XYZ file of C-alpha atoms in Angstrom:
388
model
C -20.380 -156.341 -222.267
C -19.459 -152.787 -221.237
C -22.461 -150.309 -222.536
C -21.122 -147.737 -225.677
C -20.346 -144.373 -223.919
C -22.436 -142.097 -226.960
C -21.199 -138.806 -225.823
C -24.510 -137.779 -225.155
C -24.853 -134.527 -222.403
C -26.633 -134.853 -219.472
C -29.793 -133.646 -219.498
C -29.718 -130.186 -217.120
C -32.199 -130.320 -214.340
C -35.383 -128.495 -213.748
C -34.402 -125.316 -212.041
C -35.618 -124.776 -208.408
C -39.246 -122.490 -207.935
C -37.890 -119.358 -207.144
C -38.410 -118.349 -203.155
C -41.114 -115.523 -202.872
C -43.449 -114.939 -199.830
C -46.600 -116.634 -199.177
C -49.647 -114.911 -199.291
C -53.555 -116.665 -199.169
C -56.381 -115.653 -201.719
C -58.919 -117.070 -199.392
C -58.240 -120.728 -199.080
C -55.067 -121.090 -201.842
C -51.982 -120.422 -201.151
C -50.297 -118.350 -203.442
C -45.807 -118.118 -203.489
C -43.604 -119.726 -200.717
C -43.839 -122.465 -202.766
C -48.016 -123.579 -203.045
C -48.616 -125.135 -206.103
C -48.978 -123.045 -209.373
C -52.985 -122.182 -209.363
C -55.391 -121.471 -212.360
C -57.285 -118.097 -212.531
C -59.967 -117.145 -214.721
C -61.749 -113.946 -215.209
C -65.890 -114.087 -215.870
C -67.307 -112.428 -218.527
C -70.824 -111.525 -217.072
C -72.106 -108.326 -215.561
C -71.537 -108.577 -212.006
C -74.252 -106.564 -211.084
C -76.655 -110.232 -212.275
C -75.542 -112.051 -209.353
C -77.415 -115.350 -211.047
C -75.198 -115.127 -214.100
C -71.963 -114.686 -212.425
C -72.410 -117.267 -209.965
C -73.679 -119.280 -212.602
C -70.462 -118.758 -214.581
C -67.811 -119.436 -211.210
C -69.545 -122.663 -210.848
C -68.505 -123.617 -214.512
C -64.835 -122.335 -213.998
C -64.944 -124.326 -210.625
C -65.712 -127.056 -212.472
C -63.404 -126.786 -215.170
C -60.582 -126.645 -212.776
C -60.420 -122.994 -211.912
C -59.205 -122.229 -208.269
C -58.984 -118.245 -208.031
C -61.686 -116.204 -210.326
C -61.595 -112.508 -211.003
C -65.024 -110.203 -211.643
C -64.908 -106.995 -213.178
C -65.977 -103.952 -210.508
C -66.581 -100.834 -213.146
C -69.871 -99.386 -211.341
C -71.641 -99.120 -208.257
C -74.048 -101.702 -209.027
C -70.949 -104.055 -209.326
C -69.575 -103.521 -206.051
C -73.221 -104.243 -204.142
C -73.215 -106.881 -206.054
C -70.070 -108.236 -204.128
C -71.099 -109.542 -201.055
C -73.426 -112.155 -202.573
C -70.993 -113.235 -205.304
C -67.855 -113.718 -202.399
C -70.395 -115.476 -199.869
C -71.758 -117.844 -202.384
C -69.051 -119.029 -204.756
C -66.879 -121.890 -203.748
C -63.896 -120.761 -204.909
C -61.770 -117.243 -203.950
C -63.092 -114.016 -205.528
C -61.082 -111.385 -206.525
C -62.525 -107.881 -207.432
C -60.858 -106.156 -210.134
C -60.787 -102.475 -209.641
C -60.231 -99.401 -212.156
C -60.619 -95.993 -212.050
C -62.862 -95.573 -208.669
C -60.616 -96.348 -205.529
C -64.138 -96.367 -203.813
C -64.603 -99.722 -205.277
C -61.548 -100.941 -203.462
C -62.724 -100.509 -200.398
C -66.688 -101.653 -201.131
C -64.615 -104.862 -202.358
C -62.781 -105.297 -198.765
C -66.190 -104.733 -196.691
C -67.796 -107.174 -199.028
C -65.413 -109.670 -198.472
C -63.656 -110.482 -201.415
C -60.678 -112.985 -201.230
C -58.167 -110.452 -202.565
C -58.620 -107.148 -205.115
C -56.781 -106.392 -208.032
C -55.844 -102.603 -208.324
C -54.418 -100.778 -211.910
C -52.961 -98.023 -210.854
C -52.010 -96.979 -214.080
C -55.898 -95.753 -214.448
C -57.091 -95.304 -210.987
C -57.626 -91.470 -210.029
C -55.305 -90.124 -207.809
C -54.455 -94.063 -206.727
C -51.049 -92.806 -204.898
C -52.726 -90.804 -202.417
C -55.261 -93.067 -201.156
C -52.670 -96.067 -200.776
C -52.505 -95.494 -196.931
C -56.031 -95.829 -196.939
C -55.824 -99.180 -198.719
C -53.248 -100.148 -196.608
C -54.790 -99.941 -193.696
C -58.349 -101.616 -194.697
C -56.968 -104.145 -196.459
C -54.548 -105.045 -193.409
C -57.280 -104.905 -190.893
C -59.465 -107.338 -192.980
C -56.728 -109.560 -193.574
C -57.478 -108.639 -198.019
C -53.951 -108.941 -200.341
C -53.817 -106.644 -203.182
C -52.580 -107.683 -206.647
C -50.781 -104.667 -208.416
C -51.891 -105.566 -211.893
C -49.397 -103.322 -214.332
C -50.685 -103.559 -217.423
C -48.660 -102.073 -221.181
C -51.792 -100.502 -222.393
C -52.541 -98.277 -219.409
C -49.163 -97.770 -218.037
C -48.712 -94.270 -216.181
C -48.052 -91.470 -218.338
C -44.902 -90.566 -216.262
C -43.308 -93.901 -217.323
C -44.249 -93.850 -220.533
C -42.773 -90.399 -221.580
C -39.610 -91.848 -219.880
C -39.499 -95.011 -221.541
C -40.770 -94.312 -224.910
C -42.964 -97.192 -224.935
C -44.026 -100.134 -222.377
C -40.862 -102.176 -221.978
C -40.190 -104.249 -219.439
C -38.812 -101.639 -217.168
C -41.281 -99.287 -217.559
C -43.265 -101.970 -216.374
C -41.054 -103.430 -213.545
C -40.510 -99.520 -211.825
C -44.361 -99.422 -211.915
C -45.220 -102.282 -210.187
C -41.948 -101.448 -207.272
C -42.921 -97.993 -207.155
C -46.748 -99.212 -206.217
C -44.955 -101.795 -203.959
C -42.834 -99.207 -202.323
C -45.682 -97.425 -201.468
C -47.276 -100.256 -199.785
C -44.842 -100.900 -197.739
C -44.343 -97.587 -196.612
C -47.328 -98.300 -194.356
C -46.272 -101.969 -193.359
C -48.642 -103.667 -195.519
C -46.764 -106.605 -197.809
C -49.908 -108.780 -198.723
C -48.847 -108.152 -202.320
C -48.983 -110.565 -205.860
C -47.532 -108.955 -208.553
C -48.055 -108.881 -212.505
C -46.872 -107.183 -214.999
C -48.708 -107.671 -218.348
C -47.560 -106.956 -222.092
C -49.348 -108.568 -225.274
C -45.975 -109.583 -226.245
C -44.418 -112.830 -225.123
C -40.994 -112.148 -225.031
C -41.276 -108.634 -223.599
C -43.165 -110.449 -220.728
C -40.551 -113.085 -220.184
C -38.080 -110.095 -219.602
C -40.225 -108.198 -217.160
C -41.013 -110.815 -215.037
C -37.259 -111.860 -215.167
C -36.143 -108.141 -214.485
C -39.733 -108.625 -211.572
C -38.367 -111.868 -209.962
C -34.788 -110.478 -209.094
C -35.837 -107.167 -207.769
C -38.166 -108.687 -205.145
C -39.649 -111.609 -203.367
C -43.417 -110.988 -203.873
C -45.463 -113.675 -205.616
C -45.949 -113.258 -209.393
C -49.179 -113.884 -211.393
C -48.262 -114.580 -214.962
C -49.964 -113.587 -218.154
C -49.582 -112.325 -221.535
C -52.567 -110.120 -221.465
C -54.343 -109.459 -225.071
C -53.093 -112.872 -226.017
C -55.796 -112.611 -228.859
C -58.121 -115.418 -230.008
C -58.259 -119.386 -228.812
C -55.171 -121.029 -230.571
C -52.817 -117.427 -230.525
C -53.671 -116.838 -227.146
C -52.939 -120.228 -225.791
C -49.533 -120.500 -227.836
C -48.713 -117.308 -227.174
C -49.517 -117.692 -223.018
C -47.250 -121.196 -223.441
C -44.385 -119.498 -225.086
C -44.045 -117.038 -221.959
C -45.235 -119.259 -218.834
C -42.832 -122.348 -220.187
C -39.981 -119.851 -219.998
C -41.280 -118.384 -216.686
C -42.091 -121.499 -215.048
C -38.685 -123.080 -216.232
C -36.709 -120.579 -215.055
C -38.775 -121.302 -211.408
C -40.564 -117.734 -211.805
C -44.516 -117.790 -210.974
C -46.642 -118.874 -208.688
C -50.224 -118.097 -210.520
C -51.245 -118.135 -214.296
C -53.793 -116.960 -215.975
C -54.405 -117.595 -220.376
C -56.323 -114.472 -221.432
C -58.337 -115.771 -224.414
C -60.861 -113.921 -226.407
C -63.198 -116.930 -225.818
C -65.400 -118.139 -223.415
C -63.301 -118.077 -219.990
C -63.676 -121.958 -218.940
C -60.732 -122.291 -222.482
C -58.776 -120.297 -220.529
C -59.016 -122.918 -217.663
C -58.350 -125.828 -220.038
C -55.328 -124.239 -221.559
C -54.030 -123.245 -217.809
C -54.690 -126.406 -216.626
C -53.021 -128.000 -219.723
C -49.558 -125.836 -219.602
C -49.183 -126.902 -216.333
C -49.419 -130.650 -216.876
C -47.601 -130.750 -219.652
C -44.648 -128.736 -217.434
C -44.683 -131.033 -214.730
C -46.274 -128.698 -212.429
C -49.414 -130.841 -211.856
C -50.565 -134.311 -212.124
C -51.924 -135.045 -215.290
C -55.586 -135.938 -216.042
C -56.701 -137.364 -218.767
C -54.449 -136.959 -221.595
C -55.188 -137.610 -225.346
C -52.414 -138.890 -227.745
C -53.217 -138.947 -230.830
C -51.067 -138.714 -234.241
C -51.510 -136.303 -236.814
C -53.554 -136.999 -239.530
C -51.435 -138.119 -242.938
C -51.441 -140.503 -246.138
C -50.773 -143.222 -244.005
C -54.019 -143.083 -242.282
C -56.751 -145.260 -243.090
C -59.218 -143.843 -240.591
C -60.333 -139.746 -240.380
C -57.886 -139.485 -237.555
C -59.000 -135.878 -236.626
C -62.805 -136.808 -236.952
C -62.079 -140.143 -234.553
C -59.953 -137.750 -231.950
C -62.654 -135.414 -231.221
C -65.028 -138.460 -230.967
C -63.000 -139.926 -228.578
C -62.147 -136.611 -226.758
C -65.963 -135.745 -226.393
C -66.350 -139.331 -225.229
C -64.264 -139.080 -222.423
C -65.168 -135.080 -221.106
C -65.618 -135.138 -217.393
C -63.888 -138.275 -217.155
C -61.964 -138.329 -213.299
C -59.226 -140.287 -213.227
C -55.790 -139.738 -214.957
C -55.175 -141.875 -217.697
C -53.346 -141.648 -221.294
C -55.157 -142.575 -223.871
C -53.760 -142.848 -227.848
C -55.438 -142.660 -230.844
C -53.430 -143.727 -233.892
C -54.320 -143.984 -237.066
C -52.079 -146.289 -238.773
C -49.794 -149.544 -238.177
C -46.404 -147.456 -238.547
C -46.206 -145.705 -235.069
C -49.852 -146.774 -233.679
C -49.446 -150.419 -232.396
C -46.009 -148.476 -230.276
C -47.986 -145.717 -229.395
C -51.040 -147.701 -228.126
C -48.967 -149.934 -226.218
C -47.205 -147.065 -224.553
C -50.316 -145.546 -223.154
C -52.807 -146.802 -220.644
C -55.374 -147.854 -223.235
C -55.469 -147.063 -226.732
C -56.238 -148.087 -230.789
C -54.550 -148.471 -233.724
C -56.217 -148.030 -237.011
C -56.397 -149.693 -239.987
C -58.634 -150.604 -242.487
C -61.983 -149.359 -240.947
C -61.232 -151.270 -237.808
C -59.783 -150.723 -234.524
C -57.353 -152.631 -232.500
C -57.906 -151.913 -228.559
C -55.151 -151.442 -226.580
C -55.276 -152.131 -222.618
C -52.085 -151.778 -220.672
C -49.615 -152.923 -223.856
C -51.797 -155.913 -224.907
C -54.642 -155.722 -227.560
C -57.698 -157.398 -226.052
C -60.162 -157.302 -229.259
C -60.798 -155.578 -232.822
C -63.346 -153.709 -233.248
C -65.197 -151.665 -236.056
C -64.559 -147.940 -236.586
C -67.845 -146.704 -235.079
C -67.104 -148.833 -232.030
C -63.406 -147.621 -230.953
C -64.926 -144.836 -228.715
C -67.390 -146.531 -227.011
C -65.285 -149.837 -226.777
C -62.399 -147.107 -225.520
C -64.646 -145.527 -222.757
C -65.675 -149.031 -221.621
C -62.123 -150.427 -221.131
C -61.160 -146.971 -219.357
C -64.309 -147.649 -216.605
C -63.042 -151.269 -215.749
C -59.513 -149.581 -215.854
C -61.028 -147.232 -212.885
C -62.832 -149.798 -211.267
C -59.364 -152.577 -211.029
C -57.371 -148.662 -209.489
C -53.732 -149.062 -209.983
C -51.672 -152.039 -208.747
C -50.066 -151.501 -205.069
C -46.805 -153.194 -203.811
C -48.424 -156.519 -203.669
C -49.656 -155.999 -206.850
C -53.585 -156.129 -205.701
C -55.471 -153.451 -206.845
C -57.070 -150.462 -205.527
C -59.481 -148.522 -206.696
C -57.713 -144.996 -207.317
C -58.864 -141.541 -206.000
C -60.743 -139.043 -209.266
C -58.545 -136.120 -209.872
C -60.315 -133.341 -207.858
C -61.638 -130.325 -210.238
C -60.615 -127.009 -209.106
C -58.416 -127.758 -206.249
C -54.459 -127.729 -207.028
C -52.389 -130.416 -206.151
């Protein structure tokens, strides 16, 4: 029986990464290609050495791979040395106004430094300087343009901070650099708007081959931010434009790790870790489907090894859903049915679907994935912090 041609169009394929140099940020490659990494930014003085470290170790451990510390005083910048010795990921030291700093921030060794020069005194003239430190120790240098403090030159030409305002910032800067042979450069250009980001960095990727970092900076608060940062880096990213994200958040910085982390899974852009499926609470449900998500979700935190697990709260889509995912449950009735690889091994009662979930997920880890031969083998945790 010949199959029923439905008309349907093929599905267009996911556009190539755009080609850009590589450059390193201490031990991650960043353009040519490297995996998309995950910044962060820390929120602590960085003058309390304790503090900071204290908070790169909980980004590292969220999945962070590149972190950022704020360099606003002298204090800061002798605080530098010990911060970039001890933490295990790359630091970058994120300079404004003083160019001083940019240069305490080489000696110390810092991964990479992040210059503004939108609000950096007189930042043109020392750029020969920079140049030739940073070249001699080996340092790149983001330009970080951001809207709010764009040069005044630009803005009186543009009106406002579109995205060519922000584009002939960041070449102009560029230009300069490589006026005195230095092209360690990563480039961003930041706007609080998604869409006026999506055409910079479009306008960015065609008028040169440096690597981009991505963000929407002033996203806003947890959920805006996030949605906001995956409207603009799914266009980005889809279009093959980026190379390093970061989701500025007004909340604690290891959420803007999570959401990174998430965008990129869900893009295809890295292997997925433990994912959550779980349907949205309606009349159909005869469990608290939110309440049992989170319970299941805080259940499984920290848990190494990729795996999709659903959570359903009803008979109409659950028993499909379950059976779909590496283990799951379907609802009903105060009860639970566990799902393990399509086949429901046991019922159990409400209060026991997270524990009985967690269980079946650690003999899961233990059998590994089936090989060729169809033995198993026990598979390798998903590493935290390290891109793949």
């Amino acid at each position: 029986m010949m199959a029923t041609d439905l008309g349907l169009p093929e599905l267009p394929r996911s556009p190539a990464r755009r080609h850009s140099r590589r450059i390193h940020v201490g031990d991650v490659p960043v353009g040519g290609g490297a995996p998309v990494s995950v910044q962060s930014m820390t929120t602590t003085v960085t003058a309390d050495v304790n503090s900071t470290l204290q908070q790169i170790a909980e980004l590292t451990a969220a999945g962070c791979q590149i972190v950022r510390v704020a360099v606003p005083s002298a204090d800061d910048a002798a605080a530098l040395p010990a911060i970039a010795r001890n933490s295990r990921i790359p630091v970058v030291a994120d300079i404004h106004f003083q160019p001083k700093y940019v240069f305490a921030a080489i000696d110390a060794g810092c991964a990479a430094v992040r210059v503004n020069p939108g609000n950096i005194k007189k930042f043109d003239d020392r750029i020969a300087d920079i140049a030739r430190a940073a070249g001699a120790a080996g340092t790149p240098i983001r330009i970080g343009v951001n809207a709010g403090s764009l040069d005044k030159r630009l803005l009186a030409k543009y009106g406002s901070a579109t995205p060519q305002a922000l584009v002939e910032s960041a070449l102009w800067e560029a230009s300069l650099f490589e006026e005195h042979g230095f092209r360690e450069l990563k480039i961003s250009v930041k706007h609080h708007d998604p869409q006026t980001v999506i055409k910079a960095y479009r306008l960015l990727a065609d008028a040169c081959d440096y690597p981009l970092h991505l963000g929407v900076t002033e996203a806003g608060p947890a959920l805006q931010g996030t949605v906001k940062s995956a409207v603009a880096f799914s266009r980005l990213l889809g279009d093959g434009i980026g190379d390093t994200i970061r989701v500025s958040l007004s909340a604690p910085p290891v959420e803007e790790v999570k959401a990174g982390s998430q965008i990129l899974e869900a893009l295809g852009l890295r292997p997925r870790k433990l994912e959550i499926v779980s349907c949205p609470s309606c009349g159909r449900a005869q469990v608290e489907v939110h309440t049992l998500t989170e319970k299941v979700q805080a259940a499984f935190e920290g848990f190494p090894y990729p795996l999709r697990v659903a959570v359903m709260g009803c008979v109409v889509n659950g028993p499909g859903e379950a059976r779909e995912a590496d283990l799951g449950v379907s609802c009903g009735n105060g009860k639970g049915q566990i799902f393990v690889k399509g086949e429901v091994i046991r019922t159990v009662p409400e209060a026991l679907i997270a524990e009985s979930l967690v269980e079946e997920a650690l003999k899961l880890a233990e059998q590994g994935p089936p090989d060729e031969d169809g033995d198993r083998t026990v598979p390798e945790p998903v590493e935290q912090g390290v891109g793949t």
